[in-house]
XYZ file of C-alpha atoms in Angstrom:
562
model
C 51.817 -15.247 65.134
C 54.081 -15.741 62.128
C 56.966 -13.398 61.406
C 59.466 -13.113 58.544
C 63.179 -13.548 59.215
C 66.179 -13.823 56.975
C 69.184 -16.082 57.144
C 72.483 -15.256 55.502
C 73.973 -18.070 53.447
C 77.169 -17.421 51.509
C 76.555 -13.723 51.853
C 73.026 -13.828 50.394
C 69.822 -13.320 52.394
C 67.121 -16.020 52.294
C 63.733 -15.369 53.859
C 61.525 -17.614 56.008
C 58.120 -17.299 57.608
C 58.452 -18.621 61.158
C 56.408 -19.084 64.312
C 58.085 -19.052 67.735
C 57.027 -20.384 71.116
C 58.619 -21.094 74.503
C 59.838 -24.629 74.921
C 60.930 -25.521 78.448
C 60.945 -21.818 79.219
C 63.154 -20.867 76.289
C 62.120 -19.286 72.954
C 62.334 -21.724 70.064
C 61.230 -21.749 66.378
C 58.432 -24.305 66.229
C 57.407 -23.820 62.553
C 59.041 -22.325 59.501
C 58.286 -21.964 55.779
C 60.939 -21.126 53.235
C 59.976 -18.090 51.112
C 63.133 -17.691 49.012
C 65.162 -14.721 47.930
C 63.779 -11.214 47.509
C 63.627 -11.644 43.722
C 61.707 -14.908 44.053
C 59.210 -13.376 46.473
C 58.591 -10.390 44.159
C 58.154 -12.716 41.173
C 55.534 -14.818 42.940
C 53.640 -11.747 44.146
C 53.418 -10.404 40.590
C 52.158 -13.764 39.367
C 49.323 -13.755 41.901
C 47.961 -10.353 40.853
C 44.541 -10.610 39.124
C 44.616 -10.348 35.361
C 43.557 -7.095 33.820
C 40.068 -7.500 32.300
C 39.945 -7.374 28.532
C 36.609 -5.539 28.315
C 33.340 -4.842 30.098
C 30.012 -5.461 28.345
C 26.861 -3.647 29.470
C 23.355 -5.094 29.193
C 19.974 -3.512 29.916
C 18.915 -5.231 33.103
C 16.787 -3.315 35.606
C 13.683 -2.601 33.562
C 13.785 -5.907 31.681
C 14.254 -7.951 34.866
C 11.579 -6.083 36.831
C 8.900 -6.455 34.147
C 9.979 -10.006 33.318
C 9.570 -10.943 36.985
C 5.983 -9.648 36.900
C 5.370 -11.614 33.683
C 6.689 -14.713 35.457
C 4.344 -14.180 38.401
C 1.420 -13.932 35.961
C 2.666 -16.941 33.974
C 2.251 -14.736 30.920
C 4.336 -17.031 28.712
C 2.226 -20.014 29.701
C -1.075 -18.179 29.143
C -0.069 -17.061 25.651
C 1.354 -20.449 24.682
C -1.826 -22.183 25.895
C -3.909 -19.902 23.660
C -1.497 -20.148 20.686
C 0.362 -23.489 20.840
C 3.157 -24.440 18.442
C 5.664 -27.284 18.227
C 8.723 -27.002 20.458
C 11.154 -25.491 18.011
C 12.844 -22.210 18.848
C 11.047 -19.408 20.699
C 7.344 -19.893 21.332
C 4.651 -17.365 20.427
C 4.735 -16.343 24.081
C 8.433 -15.442 23.786
C 7.714 -13.198 20.803
C 4.797 -11.371 22.446
C 6.529 -10.977 25.821
C 9.630 -9.647 24.055
C 7.458 -7.203 22.109
C 5.715 -6.086 25.327
C 9.040 -5.529 27.138
C 10.362 -3.592 24.163
C 7.237 -1.396 23.999
C 7.513 -0.634 27.705
C 11.214 0.209 27.796
C 12.621 1.103 24.352
C 9.990 1.060 21.570
C 11.449 0.185 18.181
C 10.507 -1.540 14.939
C 10.585 -5.302 14.394
C 13.647 -4.765 12.212
C 15.579 -3.420 15.221
C 14.090 -5.545 18.007
C 16.618 -8.371 17.552
C 19.508 -5.969 18.172
C 17.728 -4.619 21.255
C 17.213 -8.165 22.535
C 20.944 -8.857 22.103
C 21.756 -5.866 24.336
C 19.560 -6.999 27.219
C 19.794 -9.716 29.871
C 17.167 -11.660 27.903
C 19.975 -12.977 25.689
C 21.561 -14.664 28.718
C 18.266 -15.753 30.299
C 16.477 -17.137 27.230
C 19.611 -18.299 25.331
C 18.076 -17.745 21.895
C 20.235 -16.216 19.208
C 19.100 -12.786 18.022
C 18.515 -14.218 14.542
C 15.448 -15.943 16.029
C 13.832 -12.527 16.380
C 14.137 -11.122 12.874
C 11.181 -9.171 11.520
C 9.956 -11.959 9.151
C 9.932 -14.511 11.985
C 8.192 -11.994 14.228
C 5.442 -11.492 11.645
C 5.118 -15.272 11.121
C 4.450 -15.786 14.828
C 2.148 -12.773 15.048
C 0.097 -14.319 12.239
C -0.587 -17.327 14.471
C -2.507 -15.185 17.000
C -6.163 -15.237 15.963
C -8.883 -12.957 17.320
C -10.340 -15.756 19.518
C -6.824 -16.289 20.893
C -6.621 -12.588 21.775
C -9.854 -12.918 23.743
C -8.624 -16.103 25.459
C -5.444 -14.350 26.598
C -7.407 -11.420 28.031
C -9.898 -13.714 29.751
C -7.147 -15.850 31.318
C -5.093 -12.871 32.489
C -7.779 -11.007 34.450
C -8.201 -13.545 37.306
C -4.416 -14.095 37.467
C -3.851 -10.367 37.907
C -6.323 -10.115 40.731
C -5.159 -13.312 42.457
C -1.439 -12.549 42.256
C -1.492 -8.808 42.896
C -4.695 -8.324 44.917
C -6.162 -5.570 42.777
C -9.047 -3.477 44.029
C -11.551 -3.785 41.171
C -14.408 -2.046 42.967
C -14.323 0.821 40.459
C -13.359 0.406 36.792
C -12.706 3.311 34.416
C -13.582 3.152 30.715
C -12.476 5.483 27.934
C -11.165 5.492 24.376
C -8.400 7.094 22.347
C -6.908 6.746 18.879
C -3.464 6.474 17.274
C -2.554 7.581 13.780
C -0.835 5.233 11.335
C 1.034 5.659 8.075
C -1.039 3.170 6.105
C -1.541 4.036 2.471
C -4.962 5.191 1.376
C -4.803 2.545 -1.369
C -4.494 -0.275 1.203
C -7.932 -1.880 1.161
C -6.869 -4.972 3.142
C -7.064 -3.067 6.408
C -10.485 -1.899 7.548
C -9.479 -1.050 11.137
C -7.361 1.949 10.148
C -9.739 4.668 8.965
C -9.785 8.434 8.798
C -11.734 10.042 11.610
C -11.501 12.630 14.361
C -7.835 12.383 15.350
C -6.995 13.373 18.938
C -3.440 14.018 17.746
C -4.812 16.413 15.070
C -3.463 14.193 12.275
C -6.680 14.199 10.269
C -4.654 13.534 7.117
C -3.733 10.027 8.301
C -5.685 6.826 8.894
C -6.073 5.997 12.571
C -6.869 3.088 14.889
C -9.120 3.306 17.948
C -8.374 1.744 21.337
C -10.981 1.196 24.061
C -9.496 0.579 27.499
C -10.851 -0.573 30.858
C -8.560 0.062 33.843
C -8.728 -0.098 37.626
C -9.155 3.134 39.524
C -6.047 2.473 41.598
C -2.788 2.338 39.612
C -4.741 2.227 36.301
C -4.010 -1.441 35.612
C -5.578 -2.449 32.252
C -8.017 -5.360 32.464
C -9.695 -5.189 29.056
C -9.006 -3.571 25.716
C -10.486 -3.499 22.234
C -8.953 -2.282 18.988
C -11.638 -0.843 16.703
C -12.176 1.152 13.514
C -10.721 4.648 13.620
C -13.815 6.290 12.157
C -16.241 4.840 14.711
C -17.513 7.431 17.236
C -17.590 6.530 20.926
C -21.373 6.676 21.085
C -21.617 3.974 18.384
C -18.861 1.794 19.832
C -20.017 1.621 23.441
C -23.301 -0.289 22.805
C -21.315 -2.963 20.948
C -18.891 -3.374 23.851
C -21.361 -3.324 26.738
C -21.965 -7.090 26.758
C -18.218 -7.786 26.586
C -17.611 -5.407 29.491
C -20.349 -7.039 31.563
C -18.980 -10.525 30.841
C -15.501 -9.341 31.756
C -16.780 -7.982 35.083
C -18.341 -11.329 35.925
C -15.159 -13.240 35.094
C -13.214 -10.862 37.291
C -15.462 -11.275 40.322
C -18.709 -13.191 40.186
C -19.625 -12.234 43.752
C -19.528 -8.439 43.527
C -20.247 -6.039 40.689
C -17.659 -3.385 39.978
C -18.924 0.142 39.313
C -18.283 1.145 35.710
C -17.356 4.811 35.189
C -17.494 6.529 31.795
C -18.014 9.931 30.197
C -21.055 11.343 28.437
C -19.532 10.782 25.003
C -20.376 7.098 25.411
C -23.989 7.576 26.520
C -26.685 6.245 24.186
C -30.153 4.837 24.785
C -29.151 1.357 23.618
C -26.027 1.107 25.777
C -27.652 2.481 28.930
C -30.656 0.173 28.604
C -28.307 -2.821 28.303
C -26.502 -1.778 31.492
C -29.759 -1.286 33.371
C -31.174 -4.650 32.235
C -27.953 -6.378 33.316
C -28.174 -4.524 36.657
C -24.625 -3.335 36.126
C -23.649 -0.524 38.551
C -22.356 2.585 36.823
C -21.565 6.261 37.279
C -21.836 8.286 34.088
C -21.916 11.902 33.056
C -24.908 12.688 30.858
C -25.876 15.811 28.893
C -27.637 18.450 30.967
C -30.498 18.333 28.480
C -31.315 14.845 29.739
C -32.900 16.305 32.907
C -33.333 20.068 32.293
C -35.274 20.957 35.486
C -32.757 19.146 37.671
C -29.775 20.629 35.827
C -31.200 24.149 36.276
C -31.566 23.831 40.078
C -30.671 27.199 41.718
C -27.203 27.276 43.241
C -28.717 28.258 46.596
C -29.908 24.655 46.967
C -26.431 23.200 46.379
C -24.235 22.041 49.258
C -20.518 22.665 49.655
C -18.196 19.678 49.170
C -15.378 20.217 51.711
C -13.105 17.690 50.007
C -13.131 19.720 46.783
C -12.773 23.486 47.342
C -14.875 25.516 44.931
C -17.272 22.616 44.328
C -20.948 22.401 45.263
C -23.430 19.611 44.591
C -27.151 18.923 44.525
C -28.411 15.357 44.920
C -31.802 13.915 43.971
C -33.553 10.823 42.620
C -34.163 10.660 38.883
C -35.853 8.299 36.457
C -33.792 7.307 33.428
C -33.924 4.330 31.021
C -36.764 2.812 33.032
C -34.792 2.745 36.280
C -34.341 4.911 39.357
C -30.926 6.520 39.509
C -29.155 8.774 41.962
C -28.554 12.098 40.241
C -25.788 14.487 41.309
C -25.474 17.931 39.756
C -21.935 19.149 40.456
C -21.005 22.818 40.128
C -17.320 23.760 39.997
C -16.014 27.322 40.000
C -12.971 26.438 37.896
C -15.153 24.709 35.297
C -17.510 27.724 35.312
C -14.713 30.207 34.638
C -13.280 28.017 31.873
C -16.647 27.687 30.170
C -17.416 31.386 30.640
C -14.068 32.306 29.074
C -14.864 30.052 26.104
C -18.352 31.503 25.693
C -17.001 35.064 25.880
C -14.330 34.292 23.303
C -16.901 32.762 20.941
C -19.279 35.703 21.464
C -16.584 38.156 20.399
C -15.560 36.037 17.416
C -19.136 35.441 16.215
C -20.082 39.106 16.645
C -17.096 40.140 14.512
C -17.970 37.644 11.771
C -21.629 38.715 11.763
C -20.542 42.355 11.569
C -18.231 41.580 8.631
C -21.070 39.728 6.887
C -23.467 42.638 7.427
C -20.881 45.106 6.066
C -20.393 42.917 2.991
C -24.161 42.949 2.357
C -24.252 46.731 2.891
C -21.681 47.209 0.122
C -23.988 45.342 -2.263
C -26.875 47.621 -1.317
C -24.618 50.629 -2.004
C -23.779 49.235 -5.448
C -20.163 48.454 -4.492
C -20.436 44.646 -4.264
C -18.220 42.330 -6.255
C -18.619 38.754 -7.365
C -21.768 36.685 -7.266
C -24.869 38.402 -5.938
C -25.806 37.094 -2.452
C -29.180 35.511 -1.742
C -31.219 35.162 1.431
C -30.602 31.419 1.413
C -26.833 31.921 1.217
C -26.894 34.385 4.106
C -28.880 31.956 6.259
C -26.266 29.272 5.538
C -23.422 31.670 6.419
C -25.111 32.581 9.711
C -25.496 28.898 10.626
C -21.792 28.367 9.964
C -20.794 31.411 12.029
C -22.963 30.338 14.975
C -21.891 26.684 14.898
C -19.903 26.979 18.145
C -21.547 25.690 21.340
C -24.343 27.913 22.766
C -23.989 30.568 20.046
C -27.293 29.769 18.321
C -29.093 30.430 21.617
C -27.176 33.620 22.388
C -27.727 35.479 19.090
C -31.027 36.520 17.560
C -30.512 36.786 13.810
C -32.989 37.618 11.078
C -32.522 37.995 7.342
C -34.907 40.155 5.315
C -34.906 41.256 1.702
C -34.661 44.869 0.521
C -34.657 45.754 -3.167
C -33.746 42.173 -4.036
C -30.791 42.079 -1.672
C -30.575 40.357 1.760
C -30.344 42.445 4.935
C -28.940 40.918 8.144
C -30.107 41.986 11.613
C -28.581 40.474 14.764
C -28.374 41.091 18.485
C -27.153 39.294 21.610
C -29.911 37.720 23.691
C -28.971 38.974 27.159
C -31.738 37.001 28.848
C -30.438 33.779 27.291
C -26.896 34.743 28.341
C -28.079 35.318 31.898
C -29.871 31.949 31.961
C -26.816 30.201 30.549
C -24.554 31.806 33.137
C -26.744 31.094 36.164
C -28.259 27.720 35.270
C -25.864 25.851 32.993
C -22.212 26.876 32.977
C -19.933 25.079 35.402
C -22.363 22.182 35.895
C -21.951 18.447 35.329
C -24.857 16.012 35.599
C -23.906 12.588 36.970
C -26.234 9.582 37.113
C -25.378 6.661 39.401
C -27.153 3.318 39.137
C -27.107 0.676 41.903
C -24.534 2.528 44.009
C -24.861 3.770 47.573
C -22.250 6.514 47.301
C -22.965 10.007 48.571
C -22.490 13.107 46.413
C -18.879 13.629 47.491
C -17.785 10.079 46.693
C -19.747 10.041 43.412
C -17.912 13.170 42.277
C -14.562 11.749 43.421
C -15.116 8.516 41.505
C -16.170 10.342 38.352
C -13.186 12.696 38.518
C -10.856 9.711 38.624
C -11.562 9.376 34.884
C -8.775 11.911 34.413
C -6.378 9.128 35.440
C -7.153 7.115 32.333
C -6.241 10.192 30.286
C -2.817 10.005 31.956
C -2.605 6.388 30.779
C -3.242 7.459 27.188
C -0.564 10.152 27.533
C 1.850 7.449 28.697
C 1.028 5.360 25.616
C 1.914 8.370 23.483
C 5.184 8.984 25.372
C 8.088 8.786 22.912
C 10.453 7.101 25.406
C 8.324 4.480 27.149
C 5.086 2.559 26.435
C 4.842 4.136 22.982
C 2.220 2.774 20.570
C 4.254 3.932 17.586
C 5.968 2.754 15.490
C 3.178 0.475 14.262
C 4.374 -0.778 10.894
C 1.513 -3.219 10.290
C -0.990 -3.173 7.462
C -3.614 -5.847 8.197
C -6.415 -5.946 10.761
C -4.991 -9.039 12.483
C -1.470 -7.615 12.860
C -2.765 -4.295 14.195
C -4.878 -6.101 16.807
C -1.883 -8.182 17.921
C 0.119 -4.964 18.082
C -2.592 -3.558 20.347
C -2.338 -6.658 22.568
C 1.352 -6.364 23.338
C 1.116 -2.584 23.758
C -1.537 -3.151 26.447
C 0.565 -5.969 27.947
C 3.433 -3.482 28.219
C 1.121 -1.093 30.048
C -0.062 -3.942 32.296
C 3.482 -4.910 33.341
C 4.491 -1.291 33.928
C 1.430 -0.380 36.016
C 1.832 -3.498 38.154
C 5.474 -2.564 38.693
C 4.366 0.865 39.835
C 1.801 -0.699 42.176
C 4.555 -2.760 43.825
C 6.823 0.296 44.049
C 4.147 2.495 45.629
C 3.321 -0.195 48.157
C 7.034 -0.207 49.029
C 6.724 3.573 49.601
C 8.478 4.519 46.362
C 5.949 6.837 44.749
C 7.071 7.591 41.185
C 5.185 8.313 37.992
C 5.273 5.634 35.304
C 7.908 7.422 33.152
C 10.055 8.193 36.220
C 9.827 4.585 37.418
C 10.824 3.147 34.041
C 13.612 5.709 33.741
C 15.097 4.622 37.097
C 14.831 0.940 36.207
C 16.408 1.255 32.762
C 19.417 2.982 34.347
C 20.287 -0.289 36.132
C 22.709 -2.225 33.929
C 24.244 -5.662 34.119
C 28.034 -5.540 33.669
C 29.923 -8.552 32.327
C 33.699 -8.242 32.942
C 35.590 -10.276 30.335
C 39.165 -11.450 30.999
C 41.841 -12.472 28.453
C 41.356 -15.855 26.753
C 37.835 -15.799 28.144
C 34.316 -15.520 26.941
C 31.125 -14.816 28.863
C 31.134 -18.351 30.279
C 34.882 -18.285 31.197
C 35.454 -19.212 34.877
C 37.297 -15.958 35.477
C 34.548 -13.813 33.924
C 32.316 -11.967 36.356
C 28.764 -10.607 36.056
C 27.495 -7.911 38.375
C 25.077 -4.985 38.423
C 26.103 -1.394 37.917
C 26.310 0.898 40.934
C 22.776 1.802 41.988
C 21.383 4.895 43.652
C 19.483 4.474 46.945
C 16.131 4.604 45.155
C 17.293 2.053 42.567
C 18.373 -0.301 45.368
C 14.900 -0.026 46.911
C 13.262 -0.680 43.541
C 15.504 -3.683 42.865
C 14.558 -5.179 46.214
C 10.835 -4.415 45.949
C 10.533 -5.757 42.396
C 12.679 -8.841 43.117
C 15.034 -8.176 40.221
C 17.538 -10.725 41.542
C 15.031 -13.584 41.065
C 14.522 -12.708 37.403
C 18.271 -12.376 36.771
C 18.938 -15.879 38.095
C 17.105 -17.263 35.064
């Protein structure tokens, strides 16, 4: 073992590193290294200290790398570029759409700001394009290259890749629609997709765009979408999409037929007949008026569903659209109380309005009326307006007579109708299943999973992640491309959640994306250096235990290698 000794020369100490050993039984120095004086040793030590870094630069890494890794596994860039080829000059169309999808998933912003966001992420290091390549005019130029047939090609090519790479269970597929408001001017007649209609966000003053979505039951992975006119009701849209949905099912798995699940708002004679003729399995809620005797089955004949407390069901065969279906009438106590509360509220409100109307007519008969003299026809119209709420027309008996040239209103609550409504209608849902072998419990469970697609729509309206807005586009083609990369963002995020859950990290979509975006890449820059300087160092920020598990499960390191 080496030791340090000093030797005095002319009264000054000089230091040596030496090693000693016994030679012929006596201790001898067998190796020595001159170190110098104390001042020389201190000077050399100070010279070997690492330089102080000039600055540290942070880049968004975790979320971008995780979703980019999934895009790589799907060969998303290749699929898009095959559908929309361009000459090899700068970023491809695939780069623009993947960048837009990543931005929508993690930090939604306008095309004007997306270049700055790109510069602050690891994509700048991985792709090596300057941020000026992603200005808003160049973004719009590349979006213009994506035609509607290309959109369909991308969707068709993605579906089998998703199932092959991630092993999705597509036994049950959920279908539903939503809409998003825009700020398009009323005077813009170039865009026919954005129209005024029934806005789910209550923005009836704005033009809106509809989105139809087909997702898997597990993890709600989107497999098909369609952007459509905002004023088109669901019942009119669904028949037009049925053939596309059937074709999509067959591309996904030609051997087995997935069960399509949808709500009664989509049910129409045309659509249901198409499904039956194509022998497409489905589970759908239908209006109780479709099979009145079955819907009015006494509760005594219903059976308890142990899996769902407070739920009972009655199962029978039923003929519908020229086919034999399995019918399940489900009764739920919570649904009953909600409907009963709504009916009671409407009864009170309608009774008050009818009473106010009758008092107004009484003042005219007493010679105290003001304004235009009422007529029987006007009173009938007012009564129809008052009783427009669900069930109210059946629950009130109203008659209008004429006395001395003035209308007289008589009304009363029909207690027999109220009793029938309470005992044979409220709390009930009629489900029809075609070409399925599921029992009542499983049929109800599958139908109730439709609530999961509502959670997907809530995620797409989340202001932090997966947000549809801002959508500053004013032509049909641009809005449909916008819809594509918004759904691609949802696809990447839901697949990331699937991987996380399978690794026993069960987080909601917003919570998952929040954890991932907190992972940063840190570039430590030293003096006289740039990012590529040999002394510069790139590492990840300190991660929490859950972030470490996510980074490992989602293979973030592979994406960061470039």
